[in-house]
Amino acid sequence: MIDLAALTSLQAVATHGSVVGAADALGFTPSAVSQQVKRLEKQTGVPLLERVGRGVMLTQHGRHLVDAGARLLSDLEEIESGLHHQADAVAGHLRVAAFSTAMRGLVAPVVRRLRDAHPDLTLTLAEREPWDTIDLVASGQTDLGVVHSWGDVPLAIPDHLATTSVARDVADVIVHREHPLAARSRVTPHDLVDEDWIATPEGTICRQWLTRMYDGTGRLPRIAHQSMEFDSHLALVRAGLGIALVPRLGRQPIGDELVAVLAEDPVPTREIVALHRRSMAKSPAVTAVLGALTGA
């Protein structure tokens, strides 16, 4: 009989490309993941991984097992969700991943209410970037994810994931109170072409949106400083080092030294989306979490 836990470890190796990456995602040690894969090889009687330089890759047998095993695990997940649905039981354990501002402004506030309302439900929370969250939910390593999509910046979501829109968020241009723009009620990208920006790094969704805002100006945003955390953006604006585009969700109070100016043409708007595997659609626990997020 194939060990389902070991099969999950092999799937994680396939997803992350290494034993170390799989171990980090699963919360195991690399040694434990290696032992599970070896146990799976012993059970099946075929090699599942092969060495390539310092890393590993799946053999043909390993790829076949991962592909077929994904269907098996999905069927089992659907059966379990159906059983909980029949029993009307909001119970079990859900792994939830969300980006940082959603963790602060959306997920954390509802967790206590969920725990009080459903004492048999436990949640494990992890802070992840949206693209990572999609991969983790799609591969079965996280049960429910919260991601964001800015305007028309595409966010590719696999067909076997279901999505629920839970909120819409707006970002403001944050400037120092002594900045000339602080007296304005609203600004457009044309007003900002000569400004120094504090922004998230290249390749992030927020940075893509900032760049997309400048379409039609003939310019690109002038990035002076980079930081992943919006709290750091506020600190750098407070120090007079530039301006920043900071979402309202999860934003700390900006204090007296900073001013939030409305942006328009376009309005920086992002959709907050929760996603889960369609095989969990009947799960009362998933339904309860989605309801709590939407209600918040």
Coordinates of C-alpha atoms in Angstrom, one line a residue:
M1 CA 0.0 0.0 0.0
I2 CA 1.4 3.4 -1.0
D3 CA 2.1 5.7 2.0
L4 CA 0.0 8.8 1.4
A5 CA 2.2 11.0 3.6
A6 CA 5.2 9.9 1.6
L7 CA 3.4 10.6 -1.6
T8 CA 2.7 14.1 -0.4
S9 CA 6.5 14.5 0.3
L10 CA 7.3 13.4 -3.3
Q11 CA 4.7 15.9 -4.6
A12 CA 6.4 18.6 -2.6
V13 CA 9.8 17.7 -4.1
A14 CA 8.3 17.9 -7.6
T15 CA 6.7 21.3 -6.8
H16 CA 9.8 22.9 -5.2
G17 CA 12.5 21.2 -7.2
S18 CA 14.5 20.0 -4.2
V19 CA 14.3 18.0 -1.0
V20 CA 15.3 21.1 1.0
G21 CA 12.5 23.2 -0.7
A22 CA 10.0 20.4 0.0
A23 CA 11.1 20.1 3.6
D24 CA 10.7 23.9 4.1
A25 CA 7.2 23.9 2.6
L26 CA 6.1 20.9 4.6
G27 CA 7.7 21.9 7.9
F28 CA 9.9 18.8 8.0
T29 CA 13.6 18.3 8.0
P30 CA 15.3 17.4 4.7
S31 CA 16.3 14.0 6.3
A32 CA 12.6 13.2 7.0
V33 CA 11.5 14.0 3.4
S34 CA 14.4 11.9 2.1
Q35 CA 13.4 9.0 4.3
Q36 CA 9.7 9.2 3.2
V37 CA 10.7 9.2 -0.5
K38 CA 13.0 6.2 0.2
R39 CA 10.1 4.4 1.9
L40 CA 8.0 5.1 -1.1
E41 CA 10.6 3.7 -3.4
K42 CA 10.8 0.6 -1.3
Q43 CA 7.0 0.2 -1.5
T44 CA 6.7 0.7 -5.2
G45 CA 10.0 -1.1 -6.1
V46 CA 11.1 1.6 -8.6
P47 CA 13.4 4.6 -8.4
L48 CA 11.5 7.9 -8.0
L49 CA 14.3 10.4 -7.7
E50 CA 17.7 10.7 -9.4
R51 CA 20.7 12.9 -8.7
V52 CA 21.5 15.7 -11.0
G53 CA 24.5 17.7 -9.9
R54 CA 23.8 18.8 -6.4
G55 CA 20.1 18.5 -6.8
V56 CA 17.5 15.8 -7.6
M57 CA 14.9 15.3 -10.3
L58 CA 12.0 12.9 -10.6
T59 CA 12.5 9.8 -12.7
Q60 CA 9.9 8.8 -15.3
H61 CA 8.4 6.6 -12.6
G62 CA 8.4 9.4 -10.1
R63 CA 6.6 11.8 -12.5
H64 CA 4.0 9.1 -13.2
L65 CA 3.4 8.6 -9.5
V66 CA 3.1 12.3 -8.8
D67 CA 0.6 12.8 -11.7
A68 CA -1.5 9.8 -10.8
G69 CA -1.1 10.5 -7.0
A70 CA -2.5 14.0 -7.5
R71 CA -5.8 12.6 -8.7
L72 CA -5.8 10.1 -5.8
L73 CA -5.2 12.8 -3.2
S74 CA -7.8 15.0 -4.8
D75 CA -10.4 12.2 -4.7
L76 CA -9.6 11.5 -1.0
E77 CA -9.9 15.2 -0.2
E78 CA -13.3 15.4 -1.9
I79 CA -14.5 12.4 0.0
E80 CA -13.4 13.9 3.3
S81 CA -15.0 17.2 2.5
G82 CA -18.2 15.4 1.6
L83 CA -18.3 13.5 4.9
H84 CA -17.8 16.7 6.9
H85 CA -20.6 18.3 4.8
Q86 CA -23.0 15.5 5.6
A87 CA -22.1 15.8 9.3
D88 CA -22.4 19.6 9.0
A89 CA -19.1 19.7 11.0
V90 CA -16.9 22.7 11.0
A91 CA -13.9 20.8 12.2
G92 CA -10.4 19.7 11.3
H93 CA -7.3 21.5 10.4
L94 CA -6.8 24.1 7.7
R95 CA -3.6 25.6 6.4
V96 CA -4.0 29.2 5.4
A97 CA -1.6 31.4 3.5
A98 CA -1.9 35.2 2.9
F99 CA 0.1 38.1 1.8
S100 CA 1.4 40.4 4.6
T101 CA -1.2 43.2 4.6
A102 CA -4.1 40.7 4.3
M103 CA -2.6 38.8 7.2
R104 CA -2.7 42.0 9.4
G105 CA -5.8 43.6 8.1
L106 CA -8.1 40.7 7.2
V107 CA -7.0 37.3 8.4
A108 CA -5.8 38.0 11.9
P109 CA -8.9 39.9 13.0
V110 CA -11.2 37.0 12.0
V111 CA -9.2 34.1 13.5
R112 CA -10.3 34.7 17.0
R113 CA -14.0 34.8 16.0
L114 CA -13.6 31.6 14.0
R115 CA -12.0 29.8 16.9
D116 CA -14.7 31.0 19.3
A117 CA -17.5 30.0 17.0
H118 CA -15.9 26.7 15.9
P119 CA -13.7 25.2 18.7
D120 CA -13.1 22.0 16.7
L121 CA -11.5 24.0 13.9
T122 CA -7.8 24.8 14.0
L123 CA -5.9 27.0 11.6
T124 CA -2.2 27.3 10.8
L125 CA -1.3 30.7 9.2
A126 CA 1.6 31.4 6.9
E127 CA 2.6 34.7 5.3
R128 CA 3.4 34.2 1.6
E129 CA 3.6 36.2 -1.6
P130 CA 0.6 35.7 -3.9
W131 CA 2.4 33.7 -6.6
D132 CA 3.8 31.4 -3.9
T133 CA 0.4 31.0 -2.3
I134 CA -1.2 30.0 -5.6
D135 CA 1.5 27.3 -6.1
L136 CA 1.0 26.0 -2.5
V137 CA -2.7 25.7 -2.8
A138 CA -2.6 24.2 -6.2
S139 CA -0.1 21.5 -5.1
G140 CA -2.1 20.7 -1.9
Q141 CA 0.5 22.0 0.5
T142 CA -1.9 24.8 1.7
D143 CA -5.7 24.5 1.9
L144 CA -6.8 28.1 1.5
G145 CA -4.9 31.1 0.2
V146 CA -5.6 34.9 0.1
V147 CA -4.0 36.7 -2.8
H148 CA -4.5 40.1 -4.5
S149 CA -4.8 41.2 -8.1
W150 CA -4.1 44.8 -9.1
G151 CA -6.2 46.3 -11.8
D152 CA -5.5 44.6 -15.1
V153 CA -2.2 43.0 -14.0
P154 CA -2.9 39.3 -14.6
L155 CA -2.8 36.7 -11.9
A156 CA -2.7 33.1 -13.3
I157 CA -4.8 30.7 -11.3
P158 CA -5.1 27.1 -12.3
D159 CA -8.4 25.7 -13.3
H160 CA -8.7 23.2 -10.4
L161 CA -8.7 26.2 -7.9
A162 CA -11.9 28.0 -7.0
T163 CA -11.9 31.7 -6.3
T164 CA -14.0 33.9 -4.0
S165 CA -13.7 37.7 -4.0
V166 CA -13.6 38.8 -0.4
A167 CA -12.7 42.5 -0.5
R168 CA -11.5 45.4 -2.6
D169 CA -8.7 47.6 -1.5
V170 CA -7.4 51.0 -2.6
A171 CA -3.9 52.4 -2.3
D172 CA -3.1 56.1 -1.6
V173 CA 0.0 58.1 -2.5
I174 CA 1.7 58.8 0.8
V175 CA 3.8 62.0 1.1
H176 CA 5.5 63.9 3.8
R177 CA 3.3 66.8 5.2
E178 CA 5.9 69.3 3.9
H179 CA 5.8 67.9 0.4
P180 CA 4.1 70.2 -2.2
L181 CA 1.6 67.4 -3.1
A182 CA 0.4 67.3 0.6
A183 CA -2.0 70.2 -0.1
R184 CA -3.6 68.4 -3.0
S185 CA -6.9 66.5 -2.7
R186 CA -6.0 64.0 -5.5
V187 CA -3.2 63.4 -8.0
T188 CA -2.7 61.6 -11.3
P189 CA 0.4 59.8 -12.6
H190 CA 1.2 62.9 -14.7
D191 CA 1.6 64.8 -11.4
L192 CA 4.1 62.2 -10.2
V193 CA 6.5 61.7 -13.1
D194 CA 9.3 63.6 -11.4
E195 CA 8.9 62.1 -8.0
D196 CA 11.3 59.7 -6.2
W197 CA 9.4 56.5 -5.2
I198 CA 9.8 54.0 -2.4
A199 CA 8.6 50.8 -3.9
T200 CA 8.5 47.0 -3.6
P201 CA 11.2 45.2 -5.5
E202 CA 11.1 44.4 -9.3
G203 CA 9.0 41.4 -10.0
T204 CA 6.4 41.9 -7.3
I205 CA 2.8 42.5 -8.1
C206 CA 2.7 45.9 -6.4
R207 CA 5.7 47.1 -8.4
Q208 CA 4.1 45.9 -11.7
W209 CA 1.0 48.0 -10.8
L210 CA 3.1 51.1 -10.1
T211 CA 4.8 50.7 -13.4
R212 CA 1.4 50.1 -15.2
M213 CA 0.1 53.3 -13.6
Y214 CA 2.6 55.3 -15.7
D215 CA 1.2 54.0 -19.0
G216 CA 0.4 57.1 -21.0
T217 CA 2.9 59.4 -19.3
G218 CA 5.8 58.3 -21.5
R219 CA 7.9 57.8 -18.4
L220 CA 8.7 55.0 -15.9
P221 CA 8.4 55.6 -12.1
R222 CA 11.8 56.8 -10.7
I223 CA 12.6 54.2 -8.0
A224 CA 14.8 55.7 -5.3
H225 CA 14.5 53.0 -2.6
Q226 CA 13.1 49.5 -2.4
S227 CA 11.5 47.5 0.5
M228 CA 9.1 44.6 0.7
E229 CA 7.3 46.0 3.8
F230 CA 4.8 48.9 3.6
D231 CA 5.6 49.8 7.2
S232 CA 9.2 50.5 5.9
H233 CA 7.8 52.6 3.1
L234 CA 6.0 54.8 5.6
A235 CA 9.2 55.1 7.6
L236 CA 11.2 56.1 4.5
V237 CA 8.6 58.7 3.5
R238 CA 8.6 60.0 7.0
A239 CA 12.3 60.5 6.6
G240 CA 11.8 62.6 3.5
L241 CA 13.3 60.1 1.1
G242 CA 10.5 59.9 -1.4
I243 CA 6.8 59.1 -1.8
A244 CA 5.1 55.7 -1.7
L245 CA 1.9 54.0 -3.0
V246 CA 0.5 52.2 0.1
P247 CA -2.7 50.1 0.3
R248 CA -5.2 50.9 3.0
L249 CA -5.7 47.2 4.1
G250 CA -3.5 46.5 7.1
R251 CA -1.9 49.9 6.9
Q252 CA -0.6 51.3 10.2
P253 CA -1.8 54.8 11.3
I254 CA 0.3 57.2 9.3
G255 CA 0.5 59.9 12.0
D256 CA 0.8 63.6 11.8
E257 CA 4.0 63.7 9.6
L258 CA 2.4 62.0 6.6
V259 CA -0.5 62.7 4.3
A260 CA -2.5 60.2 2.2
V261 CA -3.4 61.7 -1.1
L262 CA -6.1 60.1 -3.4
A263 CA -4.8 58.8 -6.7
E264 CA -6.9 58.7 -9.9
D265 CA -6.7 58.0 -13.6
P266 CA -6.3 55.2 -12.7
V267 CA -7.5 54.6 -9.1
P268 CA -5.0 52.1 -7.6
T269 CA -7.5 49.3 -6.8
R270 CA -6.8 45.7 -6.0
E271 CA -9.2 42.8 -5.6
I272 CA -8.6 40.5 -2.6
V273 CA -9.3 36.9 -3.5
A274 CA -9.5 33.7 -1.5
L275 CA -8.8 30.5 -3.3
H276 CA -9.0 26.8 -2.5
R277 CA -9.0 23.5 -4.4
R278 CA -12.4 22.6 -6.0
S279 CA -12.1 19.2 -4.3
M280 CA -12.7 21.1 -1.0
A281 CA -15.8 22.9 -2.1
K282 CA -18.1 21.0 0.2
S283 CA -15.9 21.4 3.2
P284 CA -17.9 23.3 6.0
A285 CA -14.5 24.5 7.4
V286 CA -13.6 26.1 4.1
T287 CA -17.1 27.6 3.9
A288 CA -16.8 29.0 7.4
V289 CA -13.4 30.7 6.7
L290 CA -14.6 32.1 3.4
G291 CA -17.7 33.5 5.1
A292 CA -15.6 35.1 7.9
L293 CA -13.2 36.7 5.4
T294 CA -16.1 38.0 3.2
G295 CA -17.9 39.3 6.3
A296 CA -14.9 41.1 7.5

